[in-house]
XYZ file of C-alpha atoms in Angstrom:
742
model
C -36.743 -209.454 -90.343
C -38.638 -212.081 -88.341
C -35.766 -212.881 -86.052
C -34.921 -209.215 -85.705
C -38.500 -208.437 -84.776
C -38.554 -211.213 -82.232
C -35.387 -209.838 -80.709
C -36.940 -206.440 -80.414
C -40.039 -207.823 -78.742
C -37.953 -209.821 -76.303
C -36.061 -206.712 -75.312
C -38.885 -204.248 -75.636
C -41.706 -205.435 -73.418
C -41.333 -203.262 -70.298
C -43.626 -203.528 -67.343
C -46.452 -201.039 -66.922
C -44.421 -199.307 -64.209
C -41.417 -198.956 -66.486
C -43.613 -197.666 -69.269
C -45.193 -195.111 -66.975
C -41.755 -194.002 -65.877
C -40.642 -193.602 -69.486
C -43.689 -191.532 -70.304
C -43.192 -189.452 -67.201
C -39.678 -188.587 -68.314
C -41.025 -187.468 -71.661
C -44.019 -185.552 -70.397
C -42.737 -184.414 -67.059
C -46.237 -184.382 -65.583
C -47.614 -187.906 -65.201
C -50.443 -187.998 -62.662
C -52.659 -190.660 -61.197
C -55.710 -188.593 -62.091
C -55.846 -186.383 -65.169
C -53.015 -187.256 -67.524
C -51.061 -185.005 -69.794
C -48.616 -185.912 -72.473
C -45.641 -184.804 -74.512
C -47.765 -182.456 -76.619
C -49.094 -180.413 -73.687
C -45.533 -180.285 -72.265
C -46.820 -180.107 -68.732
C -48.686 -176.834 -69.271
C -52.197 -178.177 -69.018
C -54.436 -181.211 -69.161
C -57.837 -182.176 -70.389
C -60.108 -183.209 -67.551
C -61.072 -186.658 -66.365
C -58.879 -189.705 -66.497
C -58.763 -189.983 -70.290
C -55.674 -188.966 -72.225
C -55.891 -185.562 -73.871
C -56.386 -185.016 -77.592
C -52.806 -183.883 -77.861
C -51.385 -187.183 -76.667
C -48.583 -188.824 -78.605
C -47.739 -192.488 -79.021
C -45.463 -192.224 -76.002
C -48.450 -191.599 -73.734
C -50.769 -194.210 -75.229
C -49.579 -197.302 -73.342
C -50.481 -195.771 -69.962
C -53.956 -197.263 -70.150
C -55.609 -200.150 -71.904
C -58.543 -197.902 -72.741
C -56.701 -195.602 -75.119
C -59.672 -194.694 -77.231
C -60.080 -190.939 -77.376
C -63.057 -189.466 -75.555
C -65.971 -188.499 -77.739
C -66.456 -185.061 -76.202
C -65.052 -182.032 -78.010
C -61.667 -180.745 -76.966
C -60.611 -177.630 -78.853
C -57.569 -175.501 -78.172
C -58.140 -171.768 -77.945
C -54.663 -171.010 -79.266
C -51.493 -172.808 -80.197
C -49.496 -170.891 -77.650
C -51.435 -171.837 -74.509
C -53.339 -175.118 -74.227
C -56.605 -174.603 -72.379
C -59.796 -176.502 -71.823
C -62.618 -174.794 -73.761
C -65.563 -173.863 -71.601
C -68.100 -172.647 -74.153
C -69.043 -172.462 -77.797
C -67.346 -169.081 -77.872
C -64.033 -170.750 -77.118
C -64.628 -173.155 -79.984
C -65.403 -170.312 -82.354
C -62.290 -168.458 -81.218
C -60.156 -171.468 -82.047
C -61.807 -172.130 -85.355
C -61.602 -168.538 -86.542
C -57.864 -168.340 -85.898
C -56.187 -166.386 -88.677
C -54.577 -168.629 -91.278
C -51.265 -167.089 -92.260
C -50.055 -167.702 -95.754
C -53.020 -169.861 -96.727
C -54.356 -167.763 -99.575
C -53.052 -170.128 -102.219
C -55.022 -173.127 -100.990
C -57.930 -172.002 -98.817
C -58.991 -169.418 -101.390
C -59.768 -170.978 -104.729
C -57.665 -170.102 -107.745
C -58.972 -166.952 -109.421
C -57.166 -166.533 -112.749
C -58.162 -162.877 -113.022
C -56.449 -161.876 -109.783
C -53.740 -164.487 -109.162
C -50.243 -163.034 -109.631
C -48.155 -166.250 -109.865
C -45.676 -164.582 -107.512
C -44.005 -167.863 -106.590
C -42.499 -168.105 -110.079
C -39.808 -166.245 -112.022
C -40.646 -163.347 -114.344
C -40.808 -165.280 -117.627
C -42.958 -168.010 -116.084
C -45.316 -165.365 -114.701
C -45.527 -163.735 -118.123
C -46.390 -166.987 -119.884
C -48.970 -168.084 -117.316
C -50.625 -164.655 -117.442
C -50.628 -164.808 -121.246
C -52.408 -168.182 -121.147
C -55.090 -166.826 -118.810
C -55.530 -163.717 -120.931
C -55.917 -165.806 -124.090
C -58.816 -167.757 -122.607
C -60.486 -164.734 -121.045
C -60.227 -162.810 -124.321
C -61.789 -165.730 -126.128
C -64.644 -165.837 -123.631
C -66.955 -168.544 -122.368
C -69.416 -168.417 -125.292
C -66.700 -169.092 -127.871
C -65.103 -171.721 -125.639
C -68.428 -173.535 -125.335
C -69.235 -173.230 -129.032
C -65.886 -174.701 -130.034
C -66.485 -177.544 -127.600
C -69.945 -178.286 -129.030
C -68.664 -178.115 -132.619
C -65.572 -180.205 -131.802
C -63.296 -177.587 -133.319
C -59.623 -178.566 -133.389
C -57.796 -176.002 -131.262
C -55.486 -174.689 -133.968
C -55.839 -171.100 -132.718
C -54.732 -172.156 -129.256
C -51.750 -173.986 -130.733
C -50.886 -170.907 -132.786
C -50.844 -168.974 -129.522
C -48.691 -171.679 -127.903
C -46.213 -171.413 -130.764
C -46.176 -167.611 -130.711
C -45.612 -167.380 -126.952
C -43.303 -170.425 -126.899
C -45.363 -171.960 -124.106
C -44.621 -175.644 -124.678
C -41.075 -174.941 -125.853
C -40.235 -173.044 -122.656
C -41.978 -175.360 -120.195
C -41.204 -178.764 -121.753
C -37.578 -178.469 -122.899
C -35.039 -179.751 -120.337
C -32.231 -177.348 -119.518
C -29.686 -179.663 -121.150
C -31.371 -179.021 -124.509
C -32.163 -175.336 -123.956
C -29.447 -174.132 -126.345
C -28.591 -171.237 -124.061
C -32.156 -170.142 -123.262
C -32.194 -169.554 -119.461
C -35.992 -169.860 -119.301
C -36.189 -173.383 -120.674
C -36.295 -176.166 -118.114
C -38.436 -179.074 -116.958
C -39.923 -177.568 -113.807
C -42.663 -179.709 -112.252
C -44.071 -176.799 -110.240
C -44.821 -174.584 -113.211
C -45.917 -177.563 -115.328
C -48.447 -178.366 -112.595
C -49.668 -174.767 -112.514
C -50.229 -174.713 -116.262
C -52.019 -178.068 -115.977
C -54.352 -176.512 -113.424
C -55.010 -173.451 -115.594
C -55.796 -175.570 -118.647
C -58.070 -177.821 -116.587
C -59.776 -174.687 -115.293
C -60.710 -173.568 -118.812
C -61.282 -176.861 -120.580
C -60.065 -180.434 -120.361
C -59.522 -180.575 -124.128
C -56.862 -177.880 -123.829
C -55.346 -179.695 -120.891
C -55.300 -182.888 -122.958
C -53.234 -181.584 -125.874
C -50.655 -180.394 -123.337
C -50.799 -183.556 -121.239
C -50.217 -186.026 -124.060
C -47.409 -183.879 -125.450
C -45.714 -184.348 -122.076
C -46.203 -188.107 -122.350
C -44.893 -188.168 -125.904
C -41.733 -186.353 -124.881
C -41.035 -188.642 -121.912
C -39.358 -191.532 -123.770
C -37.400 -189.046 -125.895
C -35.948 -187.078 -122.974
C -35.020 -190.362 -121.225
C -33.150 -191.656 -124.269
C -29.424 -191.625 -125.001
C -30.294 -190.803 -128.618
C -28.922 -187.259 -128.809
C -30.091 -186.703 -132.376
C -33.681 -187.634 -131.510
C -33.629 -185.303 -128.502
C -32.310 -182.412 -130.554
C -34.954 -183.113 -133.180
C -37.696 -183.008 -130.539
C -36.341 -179.766 -129.061
C -36.353 -178.155 -132.510
C -39.925 -179.313 -133.120
C -40.982 -177.819 -129.780
C -39.450 -174.524 -130.838
C -41.481 -174.636 -134.038
C -44.722 -175.160 -132.102
C -45.262 -178.882 -132.714
C -47.181 -181.221 -130.402
C -46.314 -184.811 -129.462
C -47.997 -188.167 -128.863
C -47.370 -191.272 -126.751
C -47.988 -194.486 -128.689
C -48.314 -197.031 -125.896
C -51.971 -198.123 -125.794
C -53.489 -200.748 -128.054
C -57.139 -201.630 -128.473
C -56.683 -205.309 -127.693
C -54.484 -204.804 -124.637
C -55.519 -201.562 -122.915
C -53.661 -201.210 -119.629
C -51.748 -204.472 -120.178
C -48.452 -202.775 -120.964
C -46.569 -206.071 -121.140
C -48.357 -206.963 -124.369
C -47.983 -205.274 -127.741
C -48.853 -206.214 -131.306
C -46.743 -203.447 -132.822
C -44.186 -205.748 -134.451
C -40.819 -204.661 -135.843
C -39.266 -206.940 -138.456
C -35.462 -206.621 -138.641
C -34.066 -205.756 -142.055
C -30.935 -207.308 -143.508
C -29.226 -203.958 -143.996
C -30.171 -202.638 -140.545
C -33.257 -200.990 -139.149
C -36.801 -202.376 -139.068
C -40.200 -202.280 -140.670
C -42.921 -201.635 -138.075
C -46.440 -202.960 -138.576
C -49.311 -202.782 -136.117
C -51.976 -200.569 -134.632
C -52.228 -198.139 -131.740
C -55.446 -196.983 -130.122
C -56.419 -194.096 -127.840
C -53.406 -191.983 -128.772
C -53.922 -188.306 -128.001
C -52.574 -185.867 -130.612
C -52.060 -188.804 -132.969
C -53.497 -186.760 -135.828
C -50.849 -184.024 -136.005
C -47.984 -184.968 -133.687
C -44.555 -183.889 -134.873
C -43.209 -187.056 -133.274
C -45.019 -190.073 -131.861
C -43.090 -192.165 -129.330
C -44.131 -195.723 -130.230
C -43.768 -198.805 -128.029
C -43.377 -202.102 -129.868
C -41.589 -205.436 -129.984
C -39.086 -207.100 -132.225
C -40.334 -210.111 -134.153
C -37.159 -212.076 -133.415
C -36.900 -211.669 -129.634
C -39.091 -212.541 -126.632
C -41.236 -210.238 -124.513
C -42.966 -210.808 -121.185
C -45.943 -213.162 -121.108
C -48.467 -210.942 -119.342
C -50.473 -213.963 -118.175
C -47.486 -214.991 -116.061
C -46.210 -211.517 -115.180
C -48.320 -211.258 -112.047
C -47.056 -214.589 -110.728
C -43.439 -213.560 -110.347
C -40.710 -211.208 -111.443
C -39.864 -211.594 -115.148
C -36.338 -212.613 -116.077
C -34.137 -210.015 -117.731
C -34.167 -211.904 -121.034
C -37.971 -211.614 -121.115
C -37.582 -207.903 -121.855
C -35.257 -208.421 -124.825
C -37.845 -207.819 -127.539
C -39.182 -204.442 -126.385
C -38.301 -201.355 -128.371
C -39.244 -197.660 -128.303
C -38.937 -195.584 -131.462
C -40.188 -192.299 -132.895
C -42.579 -192.033 -135.827
C -43.724 -189.061 -137.893
C -47.510 -188.729 -138.162
C -47.065 -187.192 -141.631
C -45.243 -190.215 -143.086
C -47.140 -192.143 -145.814
C -46.778 -195.405 -143.868
C -48.509 -193.793 -140.866
C -52.215 -194.474 -141.442
C -54.512 -192.274 -139.361
C -57.809 -194.135 -138.965
C -60.161 -192.017 -136.862
C -60.845 -190.043 -133.723
C -62.184 -192.611 -131.255
C -64.043 -190.036 -129.118
C -66.704 -187.429 -129.869
C -64.718 -184.483 -128.635
C -62.728 -181.397 -129.522
C -59.571 -183.315 -128.638
C -58.237 -185.873 -131.091
C -57.722 -189.336 -129.624
C -56.367 -191.324 -132.512
C -56.474 -194.834 -133.778
C -53.662 -195.335 -136.258
C -51.810 -198.118 -138.026
C -48.225 -198.379 -139.127
C -47.846 -200.374 -142.338
C -44.241 -201.377 -142.980
C -43.166 -198.102 -141.424
C -39.383 -197.725 -141.875
C -37.580 -197.442 -138.528
C -33.938 -196.449 -138.867
C -31.319 -196.783 -136.142
C -31.568 -193.013 -135.669
C -35.261 -193.413 -134.752
C -34.699 -195.894 -131.923
C -34.989 -194.485 -128.407
C -34.724 -197.547 -126.147
C -34.157 -201.284 -126.485
C -35.036 -204.234 -124.286
C -35.587 -203.651 -120.586
C -34.771 -199.950 -120.959
C -37.737 -199.579 -123.327
C -40.122 -201.071 -120.781
C -38.774 -198.890 -117.969
C -39.052 -195.809 -120.198
C -42.749 -196.534 -120.671
C -43.341 -196.850 -116.926
C -41.239 -193.845 -116.002
C -42.967 -191.698 -118.611
C -46.286 -192.465 -116.971
C -44.777 -191.541 -113.593
C -43.804 -188.130 -114.939
C -46.652 -187.349 -117.306
C -49.759 -188.610 -115.576
C -48.873 -186.746 -112.398
C -50.726 -183.891 -114.086
C -54.080 -185.683 -113.948
C -54.623 -184.431 -110.410
C -53.874 -180.821 -111.317
C -56.269 -180.929 -114.246
C -58.907 -182.169 -111.798
C -58.148 -179.369 -109.330
C -58.537 -176.703 -112.014
C -61.793 -178.151 -113.329
C -63.239 -178.415 -109.805
C -62.328 -174.827 -108.972
C -64.113 -173.398 -112.024
C -67.113 -175.659 -111.454
C -67.237 -174.625 -107.794
C -67.373 -170.941 -108.708
C -70.304 -171.588 -111.030
C -72.149 -173.804 -108.567
C -71.754 -171.607 -105.485
C -72.667 -168.442 -107.388
C -75.823 -170.041 -108.765
C -76.872 -171.602 -105.454
C -76.219 -168.432 -103.447
C -78.410 -166.346 -105.747
C -81.181 -168.893 -106.240
C -84.246 -168.343 -104.026
C -86.599 -171.295 -103.509
C -89.437 -171.443 -100.978
C -88.278 -168.108 -99.609
C -84.726 -169.273 -98.872
C -81.402 -169.210 -100.634
C -80.493 -172.652 -101.904
C -77.284 -172.407 -99.862
C -79.431 -172.298 -96.704
C -81.015 -175.725 -97.211
C -79.491 -178.234 -94.754
C -78.601 -180.832 -97.378
C -77.005 -178.180 -99.583
C -75.040 -176.798 -96.634
C -73.548 -180.257 -96.094
C -72.782 -180.805 -99.771
C -71.097 -177.425 -100.162
C -69.088 -177.711 -96.951
C -67.796 -181.145 -97.844
C -67.088 -180.147 -101.449
C -65.084 -177.122 -100.369
C -63.136 -179.165 -97.802
C -62.433 -181.897 -100.353
C -61.185 -179.312 -102.835
C -58.871 -177.700 -100.293
C -57.569 -181.178 -99.440
C -56.883 -181.907 -103.112
C -54.961 -178.652 -103.402
C -52.958 -179.202 -100.208
C -51.965 -182.717 -101.204
C -51.069 -181.746 -104.751
C -48.913 -178.809 -103.695
C -46.925 -180.997 -101.314
C -46.624 -183.826 -103.843
C -44.814 -181.391 -106.147
C -42.079 -181.037 -103.519
C -41.526 -184.796 -103.330
C -41.435 -185.076 -107.130
C -38.886 -182.280 -107.474
C -36.710 -183.494 -104.585
C -36.589 -187.110 -105.739
C -33.302 -188.873 -106.374
C -32.060 -192.424 -106.670
C -32.060 -192.882 -102.883
C -35.458 -191.266 -102.329
C -38.179 -192.659 -104.575
C -41.108 -192.036 -102.246
C -42.587 -189.896 -105.007
C -43.734 -193.097 -106.720
C -46.359 -193.676 -104.022
C -47.359 -190.026 -103.761
C -47.524 -189.826 -107.558
C -49.882 -192.818 -107.725
C -52.182 -191.182 -105.175
C -52.125 -187.902 -107.120
C -53.320 -189.777 -110.191
C -55.871 -191.933 -108.388
C -57.171 -190.279 -105.230
C -57.079 -186.629 -106.288
C -58.938 -187.385 -109.522
C -61.578 -189.455 -107.715
C -62.056 -186.745 -105.136
C -62.612 -184.387 -108.053
C -65.280 -186.691 -109.424
C -66.979 -186.790 -106.020
C -66.969 -182.984 -105.862
C -68.568 -182.616 -109.282
C -71.232 -185.176 -108.355
C -72.092 -183.328 -105.145
C -72.113 -179.934 -106.849
C -74.389 -181.375 -109.529
C -76.803 -182.338 -106.746
C -76.681 -178.732 -105.545
C -77.402 -176.998 -108.854
C -79.424 -179.815 -110.454
C -80.568 -179.090 -114.027
C -78.571 -175.861 -114.163
C -75.453 -177.996 -114.417
C -76.497 -179.220 -117.867
C -77.316 -175.898 -119.518
C -75.291 -174.857 -122.539
C -74.027 -171.551 -121.123
C -72.205 -173.262 -118.245
C -68.649 -174.552 -118.009
C -70.046 -177.187 -115.630
C -70.998 -179.848 -118.236
C -67.443 -179.775 -119.602
C -66.115 -180.319 -116.087
C -68.496 -183.223 -115.465
C -67.335 -185.091 -118.540
C -63.680 -184.392 -117.832
C -63.802 -185.358 -114.166
C -65.565 -188.625 -114.890
C -62.862 -189.396 -117.437
C -59.678 -188.568 -115.536
C -59.761 -191.481 -113.047
C -60.465 -193.878 -115.896
C -57.721 -193.065 -118.383
C -56.148 -196.457 -119.069
C -57.576 -197.858 -115.842
C -55.915 -195.167 -113.743
C -57.622 -196.147 -110.482
C -57.073 -199.894 -110.751
C -53.496 -199.611 -111.977
C -52.495 -197.083 -109.344
C -54.236 -198.895 -106.506
C -52.255 -202.005 -107.398
C -49.107 -199.871 -107.533
C -49.843 -198.256 -104.165
C -50.281 -201.627 -102.487
C -46.676 -202.477 -103.322
C -45.611 -199.788 -100.853
C -48.012 -200.644 -98.033
C -45.829 -202.912 -95.899
C -42.863 -200.555 -95.944
C -44.959 -197.444 -95.378
C -46.847 -198.957 -92.456
C -44.114 -200.978 -90.746
C -40.537 -200.507 -91.957
C -38.815 -199.296 -89.959
C -41.293 -197.194 -88.028
C -43.044 -200.091 -86.353
C -40.952 -203.220 -86.501
C -42.172 -203.927 -82.983
C -45.827 -203.683 -83.940
C -45.305 -206.309 -86.616
C -44.818 -208.742 -83.726
C -48.582 -208.723 -83.187
C -48.863 -211.406 -85.841
C -46.897 -213.743 -83.551
C -49.086 -213.149 -80.499
C -51.722 -215.884 -80.070
C -55.309 -214.649 -80.366
C -54.423 -211.184 -81.645
C -56.960 -211.451 -84.438
C -59.922 -212.062 -82.138
C -58.912 -210.552 -78.800
C -61.063 -207.762 -77.323
C -60.447 -204.394 -78.912
C -59.141 -202.787 -75.734
C -56.576 -205.510 -75.159
C -55.316 -205.350 -78.731
C -55.078 -201.563 -78.537
C -53.033 -201.798 -75.374
C -50.694 -204.385 -76.879
C -50.397 -202.462 -80.127
C -49.698 -199.251 -78.265
C -47.018 -200.907 -76.169
C -45.333 -202.543 -79.141
C -45.511 -199.350 -81.170
C -44.098 -197.244 -78.354
C -41.285 -199.645 -77.567
C -40.261 -200.066 -81.197
C -39.907 -196.299 -81.532
C -38.243 -195.753 -78.191
C -35.713 -198.535 -78.601
C -35.096 -198.263 -82.340
C -31.583 -196.884 -81.998
C -30.521 -199.498 -79.456
C -32.115 -202.313 -81.453
C -30.372 -201.058 -84.563
C -27.047 -201.187 -82.791
C -27.709 -204.756 -81.647
C -29.056 -206.044 -84.958
C -26.973 -204.865 -87.937
C -29.673 -205.769 -90.481
C -32.173 -203.599 -88.636
C -29.640 -200.786 -88.414
C -29.405 -200.849 -92.204
C -33.199 -200.761 -92.464
C -33.429 -197.799 -90.124
C -30.733 -195.899 -91.979
C -32.544 -196.397 -95.288
C -35.555 -194.578 -93.883
C -33.586 -191.513 -92.812
C -34.493 -188.640 -95.101
C -33.728 -184.974 -94.995
C -36.733 -182.690 -94.680
C -38.376 -182.078 -98.049
C -38.537 -178.295 -98.556
C -41.064 -176.332 -100.562
C -39.832 -176.463 -104.147
C -40.903 -173.534 -106.299
C -37.353 -172.637 -107.283
C -36.430 -172.180 -110.936
C -34.591 -175.507 -111.247
C -34.508 -178.267 -113.839
C -35.965 -181.556 -112.551
C -33.443 -183.675 -114.414
C -33.806 -186.776 -112.219
C -37.250 -187.427 -113.689
C -35.526 -188.456 -116.909
C -32.936 -190.563 -115.104
C -35.227 -192.568 -112.820
C -33.570 -195.871 -113.637
C -35.394 -199.210 -113.466
C -39.087 -199.055 -112.635
C -38.661 -202.179 -110.493
C -37.427 -202.462 -106.914
C -40.495 -200.830 -105.370
C -40.335 -203.182 -102.403
C -36.989 -201.695 -101.410
C -38.295 -198.136 -101.088
C -38.448 -197.051 -97.456
C -40.564 -194.326 -95.882
C -39.978 -192.085 -92.922
C -42.292 -192.443 -89.938
C -45.713 -191.134 -90.952
C -47.005 -190.523 -87.431
C -45.180 -187.379 -86.260
C -47.068 -184.997 -88.540
C -50.381 -186.452 -87.347
C -49.264 -186.012 -83.760
C -48.418 -182.358 -84.434
C -52.051 -181.825 -85.387
C -53.566 -184.111 -82.757
C -54.973 -181.067 -80.937
C -57.521 -180.899 -83.765
C -60.271 -183.329 -82.743
C -60.839 -185.145 -86.007
C -57.139 -185.473 -86.765
C -56.759 -187.230 -83.412
C -59.643 -189.550 -84.249
C -58.242 -190.309 -87.678
C -54.896 -191.128 -86.080
C -56.742 -193.666 -83.919
C -58.198 -195.192 -87.061
C -54.775 -195.299 -88.700
C -53.275 -197.070 -85.698
C -56.156 -199.526 -85.661
C -55.540 -200.224 -89.336
C -51.877 -200.790 -88.597
C -52.935 -203.261 -85.934
C -55.277 -205.005 -88.381
C -52.472 -205.480 -90.883
C -50.226 -206.928 -88.196
C -52.759 -209.098 -86.379
C -54.889 -210.209 -89.342
C -52.740 -209.761 -92.420
C -53.987 -210.959 -95.824
C -53.615 -214.680 -96.423
C -51.723 -216.109 -99.383
C -55.016 -216.584 -101.238
C -56.169 -213.039 -100.449
C -52.923 -211.641 -101.808
C -54.012 -212.953 -105.212
C -57.562 -211.612 -104.824
C -57.472 -208.127 -106.321
C -61.008 -207.330 -105.176
C -60.065 -208.020 -101.565
C -56.769 -206.153 -101.858
C -58.521 -203.087 -103.211
C -60.603 -202.941 -100.037
C -57.341 -202.888 -98.080
C -55.877 -200.380 -100.519
C -58.733 -197.919 -100.051
C -57.860 -197.776 -96.364
C -54.116 -197.640 -96.836
C -53.991 -194.858 -99.431
C -55.937 -192.530 -97.161
C -52.925 -192.394 -94.827
C -50.290 -190.955 -97.184
C -53.001 -188.721 -98.660
C -53.694 -187.334 -95.196
C -49.981 -187.156 -94.357
C -49.103 -184.830 -97.219
C -52.201 -182.727 -96.588
C -51.012 -182.105 -93.036
C -47.460 -181.417 -94.163
C -48.701 -178.732 -96.539
C -51.166 -177.414 -93.960
C -48.229 -176.880 -91.618
C -46.341 -175.004 -94.340
C -49.308 -172.780 -95.196
C -50.702 -172.429 -91.653
C -54.057 -173.688 -92.887
C -56.947 -172.751 -90.639
C -57.647 -175.527 -88.091
C -61.370 -175.352 -88.861
C -60.715 -176.376 -92.443
C -58.355 -179.158 -91.372
C -60.932 -180.433 -88.888
C -63.608 -180.525 -91.587
C -61.285 -182.355 -93.984
C -60.650 -185.011 -91.369
C -64.348 -185.190 -90.528
C -64.724 -186.436 -94.108
C -61.748 -188.765 -93.811
C -63.132 -190.417 -90.677
C -66.445 -191.104 -92.411
C -64.776 -192.491 -95.520
C -62.331 -194.598 -93.526
C -65.252 -196.094 -91.618
C -67.054 -196.805 -94.892
C -64.027 -198.600 -96.305
C -63.647 -200.536 -93.047
C -67.234 -201.735 -93.320
C -66.587 -202.770 -96.915
C -63.611 -204.829 -95.756
C -65.667 -206.340 -92.942
C -68.341 -207.400 -95.447
C -65.980 -208.964 -97.996
C -66.980 -212.621 -98.417
C -63.329 -213.680 -98.373
C -62.456 -211.787 -95.172
C -61.324 -214.032 -92.327
C -63.001 -213.916 -88.937
C -60.009 -212.037 -87.546
C -60.165 -209.484 -90.365
C -63.899 -209.019 -89.911
C -63.379 -208.511 -86.207
C -60.484 -206.083 -86.502
C -62.118 -204.137 -89.368
C -64.856 -203.008 -86.996
C -62.160 -201.490 -84.753
C -61.580 -198.927 -87.495
C -65.033 -197.394 -87.318
C -65.321 -194.017 -85.617
C -67.839 -191.204 -85.549
C -66.300 -187.804 -86.344
C -66.449 -185.049 -83.757
C -69.235 -182.664 -84.748
C -68.927 -178.943 -84.173
C -71.514 -176.444 -85.356
C -69.160 -173.451 -85.124
C -66.518 -175.164 -87.209
C -69.102 -176.291 -89.754
C -70.504 -172.762 -90.054
C -66.992 -171.384 -90.446
C -66.123 -173.694 -93.334
C -69.515 -173.225 -94.977
C -68.968 -169.471 -94.760
C -65.633 -169.853 -96.514
C -67.313 -171.818 -99.284
C -70.148 -169.309 -99.706
C -67.689 -166.416 -99.767
C -66.646 -167.580 -103.244
C -70.068 -166.761 -104.683
C -69.619 -164.106 -107.346
C -65.855 -163.994 -106.820
C -65.099 -165.182 -110.348
C -66.964 -165.443 -113.623
C -65.328 -166.100 -116.950
C -65.605 -163.329 -119.516
C -68.682 -163.895 -121.690
């Protein structure tokens, strides 16, 4: 791409006059004084000589000082752009009615939610699950948790109502039942409900999903039919991947299968941290043949393994009731059962084998892609229940003559917590659409999935920490759901190193997401002398020009450079619709090789930000994103830094905020989320982006250019008291709105 990029830069460096002319043709209202842009469409401008908040990339190169003004610019309505003249205008904008936003802006209330987006049988089952928990009541739920009672009564209910059988059986194995299918949308909803009532109940469901993953991906028809029959009979499943000595090192396994002379194997070895390992009808076990090689994990990070290195891997099913299956103990003090078990010369017949060689390794990775997507939804449910408890307590607690919700520090904590929770919900809802619409030519879900597992769960942990600061000791009392949520939300980001593994995974997508093909021209910054240390204004001007020209001339450059034309075509995707239809997500069990992540292309991420650039803090965050793009181009990680995981994680924290914000805005557009809430969400994002930028700046291994450019990322969010009061009011309105039956 280097030569192609150079060609683009040679062609695409117009003079300032030519650039102004191009912008004028787009905007239709270029002036020497106040400037408008494509977003205002010539209807109005924001005063002074600075570009308006609604500017797009096409208008940025008009001035070298393209930093947005720090004063507040709020639109009174979407239909007519006007310059606000008072706080009343701001309030009018921020109190705009949010159409269709009930699902996200209002927290999930299981007593009133009607599940209208689903078909009749799905609604019936989800309502039955809610009713089971509410009939049981909080006191019994808490007592069972304290006494670590195995949830046999819940599993009896699951069997009776055919919950797992209906939701977890692919349509191809439904045996004529029209309600059975693998539907990510309703699986996510049930994950949220179970997280809402107790992470232990979520866990037995979650690891059953993982256990079924290698089975549904297999060509072993008999094993699949066996699993479907066990689901019908109410059985649960387990995923035997983890080992005590290896943890998240999935390349290594000491579960060894010795070939037998008459066919089949004897399996010997241990597995650790295996949910449902006590009573699983089938355990999908990952192991290796004694007579064939597997990947040396010490060398795996240095280069791509050869195909023959996968030859020894094997996935098979085991029965937890077999005499050679030795259950050792529950490794956690909890109601859930997280097993350590050994297999001792366990007989593995040909009929038990699910995958061999490279296919076995890919099945393990693809199962995690499917199953652990639900971590984020468990976190959302737990946060929603905890929020109800916290806001109700704080609103009714009087200290020093004031409600606790009136204290300034509590107001900030509650406002941020509510905004974070809405952001989690918006992102997660949109991520469902990408999961369900995935196919062999569109694997963007792999990035969005990693962020669901990593970022959404960590945001949930942050919420529970802040709410704990609000309600203090009350959060530890034994009549509260809150302590259960605290434990669960601290655990979710740490299951098998979820954050570290998924940050490393996300970084594999960074170059393509940020530059290919959206900004091939911007990548030329790395070839400009002094780009790493030049003054911020000059670099912004150059970056803006390169970015604008690469977008404006993409089609012509593609025609001139065939390789680039191919790149551009690979990033053309149809719009991803909202997916709550009653369809079977069969691609998730035909994902193919888990490799090739560097070939996945992404559509341009900027347009959705530009649609919302009339919201002050979205516009500021877009500035930060562009500055980060410039940093990557002008001061990219050195060869040594690319092997320094600590340094790369600092980069990754910045990068993953962009796709997280992108999907939030996409869903906000679908739901018509109130601009006040969006503005508050991005107020948080600006602060966190600045914090991560400072972390990068302070890294001892950061180059001078990286230190210099990292400071360009720091911004101060636009403050607005009316918007803050609006969002705080939304948070406080949930006080008393829900309480679990006693």
